[in-house]
Coordinates of C-alpha atoms in Angstrom, one line a residue:
X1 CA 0.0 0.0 0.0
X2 CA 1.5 3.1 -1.4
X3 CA 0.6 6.3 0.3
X4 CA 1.6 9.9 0.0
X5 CA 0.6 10.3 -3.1
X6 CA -0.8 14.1 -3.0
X7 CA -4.8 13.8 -2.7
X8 CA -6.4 17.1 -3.3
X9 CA -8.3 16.8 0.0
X10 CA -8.9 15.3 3.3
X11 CA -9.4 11.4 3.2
X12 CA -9.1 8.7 5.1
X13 CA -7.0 5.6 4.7
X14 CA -7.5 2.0 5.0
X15 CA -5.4 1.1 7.9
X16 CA -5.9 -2.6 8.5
X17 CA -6.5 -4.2 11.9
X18 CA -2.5 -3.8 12.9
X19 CA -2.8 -0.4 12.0
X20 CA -5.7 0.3 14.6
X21 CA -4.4 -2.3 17.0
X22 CA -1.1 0.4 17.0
X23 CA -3.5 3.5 17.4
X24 CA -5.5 1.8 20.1
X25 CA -2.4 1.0 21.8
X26 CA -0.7 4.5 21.1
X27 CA -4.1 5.9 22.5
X28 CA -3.6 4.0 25.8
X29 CA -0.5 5.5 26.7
X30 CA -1.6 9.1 25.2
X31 CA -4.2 8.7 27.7
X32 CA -1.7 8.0 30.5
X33 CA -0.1 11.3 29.8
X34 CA -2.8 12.8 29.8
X35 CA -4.0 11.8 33.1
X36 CA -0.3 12.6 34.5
X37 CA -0.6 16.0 33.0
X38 CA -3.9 16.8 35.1
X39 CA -2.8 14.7 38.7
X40 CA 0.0 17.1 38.0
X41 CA -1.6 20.1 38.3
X42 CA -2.0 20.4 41.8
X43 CA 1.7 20.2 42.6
X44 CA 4.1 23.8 43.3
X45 CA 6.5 24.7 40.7
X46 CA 8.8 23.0 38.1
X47 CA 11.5 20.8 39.2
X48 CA 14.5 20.8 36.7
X49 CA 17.4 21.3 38.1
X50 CA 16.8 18.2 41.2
X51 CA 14.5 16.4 38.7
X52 CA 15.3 12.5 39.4
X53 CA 14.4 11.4 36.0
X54 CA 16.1 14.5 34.0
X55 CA 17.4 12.2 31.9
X56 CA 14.0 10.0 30.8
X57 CA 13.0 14.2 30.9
X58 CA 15.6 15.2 28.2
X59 CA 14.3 11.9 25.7
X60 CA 10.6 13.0 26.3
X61 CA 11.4 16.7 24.9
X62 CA 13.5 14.7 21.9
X63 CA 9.6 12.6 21.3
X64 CA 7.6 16.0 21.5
X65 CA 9.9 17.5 18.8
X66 CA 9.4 14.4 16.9
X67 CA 5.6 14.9 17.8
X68 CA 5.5 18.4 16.6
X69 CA 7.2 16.7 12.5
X70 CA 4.4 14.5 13.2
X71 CA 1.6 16.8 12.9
X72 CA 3.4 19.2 10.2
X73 CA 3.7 15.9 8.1
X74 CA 0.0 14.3 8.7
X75 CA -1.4 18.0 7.7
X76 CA 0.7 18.1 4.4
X77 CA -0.9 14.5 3.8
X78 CA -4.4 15.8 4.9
X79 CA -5.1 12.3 5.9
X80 CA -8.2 12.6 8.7
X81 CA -7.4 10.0 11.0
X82 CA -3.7 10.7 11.2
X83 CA -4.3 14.1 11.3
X84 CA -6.6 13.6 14.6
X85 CA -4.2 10.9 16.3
X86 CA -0.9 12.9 15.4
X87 CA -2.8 15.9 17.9
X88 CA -3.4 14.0 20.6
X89 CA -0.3 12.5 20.3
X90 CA 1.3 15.7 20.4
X91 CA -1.1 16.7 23.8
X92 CA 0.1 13.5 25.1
X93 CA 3.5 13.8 25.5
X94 CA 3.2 17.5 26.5
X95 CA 1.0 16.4 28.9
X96 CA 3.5 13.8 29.9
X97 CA 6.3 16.6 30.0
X98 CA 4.4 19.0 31.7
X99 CA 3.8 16.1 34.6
X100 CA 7.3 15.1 34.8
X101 CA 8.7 18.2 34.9
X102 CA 6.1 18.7 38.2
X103 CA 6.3 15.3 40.1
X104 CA 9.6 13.9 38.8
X105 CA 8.6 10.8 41.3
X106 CA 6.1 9.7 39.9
X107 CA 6.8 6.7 38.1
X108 CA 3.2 4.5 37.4
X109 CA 1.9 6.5 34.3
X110 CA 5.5 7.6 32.9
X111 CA 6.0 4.0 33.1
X112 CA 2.8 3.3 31.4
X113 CA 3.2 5.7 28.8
X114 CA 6.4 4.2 27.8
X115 CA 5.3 0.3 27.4
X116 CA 2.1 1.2 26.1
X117 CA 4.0 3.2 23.3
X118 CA 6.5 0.6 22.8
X119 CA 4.0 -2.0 22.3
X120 CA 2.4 0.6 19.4
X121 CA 5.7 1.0 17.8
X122 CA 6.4 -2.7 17.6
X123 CA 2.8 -3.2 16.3
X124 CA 3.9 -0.6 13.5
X125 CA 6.9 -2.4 12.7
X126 CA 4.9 -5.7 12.0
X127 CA 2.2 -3.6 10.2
X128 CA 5.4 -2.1 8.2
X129 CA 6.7 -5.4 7.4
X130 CA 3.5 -6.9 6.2
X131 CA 1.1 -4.2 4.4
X132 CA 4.2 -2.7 2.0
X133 CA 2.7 0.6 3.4
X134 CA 5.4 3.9 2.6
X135 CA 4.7 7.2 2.5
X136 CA 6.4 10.5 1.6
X137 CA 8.7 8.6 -0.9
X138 CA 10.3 6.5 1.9
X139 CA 10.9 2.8 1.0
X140 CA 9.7 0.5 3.2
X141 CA 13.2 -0.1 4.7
X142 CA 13.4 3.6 5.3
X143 CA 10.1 3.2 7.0
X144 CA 11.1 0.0 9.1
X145 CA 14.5 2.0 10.1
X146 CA 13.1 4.8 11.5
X147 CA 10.1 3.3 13.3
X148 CA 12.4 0.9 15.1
X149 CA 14.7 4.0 16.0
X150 CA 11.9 5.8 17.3
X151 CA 10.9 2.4 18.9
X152 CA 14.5 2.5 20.8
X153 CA 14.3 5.8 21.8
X154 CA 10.6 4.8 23.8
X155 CA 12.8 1.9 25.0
X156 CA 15.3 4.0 26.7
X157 CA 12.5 6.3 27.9
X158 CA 11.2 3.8 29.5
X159 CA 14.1 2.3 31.0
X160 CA 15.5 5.9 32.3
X161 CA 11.8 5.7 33.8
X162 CA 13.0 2.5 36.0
X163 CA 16.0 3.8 37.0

């Protein structure tokens, strides 16, 4: 399945049942920042300097710059459902930021987050592997290399996370 070819307006793909079983999973963790993001809303201040997970921190701000190609790149393909999950993606690792950077100690939805988006990425890569799908002019190699970067960098999130 070929995509990225320019379509004059919005649309919507066929994704397959890997496809949503990624978006699902993607949406569980999404959710987890989310919820981190509003428990964190009570607490004083930003901790930064004394943060006990700056590292896990400094990897999160690498995923919400990824986040923000995301939705630059799923608006140029006007594809709806993307488009939709690439925003709430995006609020979900802010949210996740925003929560760390407030209650650095709290581990259970960080640590939630993390596997929850792991287990989407490896979905993806099996989804890659089997439905051809490319987009942008990416080969499907191209495709499978940099989902299973981004897979590694969710990894060490998630293992900074545990330390």
């Amino acid at each position: 399945m070929q995509s990225g070819v320019q379509t004059q307006g919005w649309h919507i793909e066929k994704w397959g049942a890997l496809g949503w079983i990624e978006t699902v999973l993607k949406l569980v963790a999404i959710g987890a920042g989310m919820v981190a993001f509003v428990r964190s809303l009570s607490a004083d201040g930003f901790v930064l300097a004394n943060n006990s997970h700056l590292a896990a921190v400094i990897v999160l701000v690498l995923l919400v710059v990824a986040s923000i190609v995301q939705v630059t790149i799923r608006f140029q393909q006007r594809e709806t459902v993307s488009m939709i999950f690439a925003i709430l993606n995006l609020l979900g690792h802010l949210g996740l930021l925003f929560a760390l950077l407030r209650l650095p100690d709290h581990r259970t939805l960080p640590l939630i987050f993390g596997v929850f988006y792991i287990l989407g990425q490896l979905t993806k890569l099996q989804f890659l592997r089997t439905s051809g799908y490319t987009e942008g002019g990416a080969t499907t190699r191209m495709m499978l290399g940099i989902t299973t970067i981004l897979t590694a960098i969710y990894v060490l999130f998630a293992v900074f996370m545990v330390l």
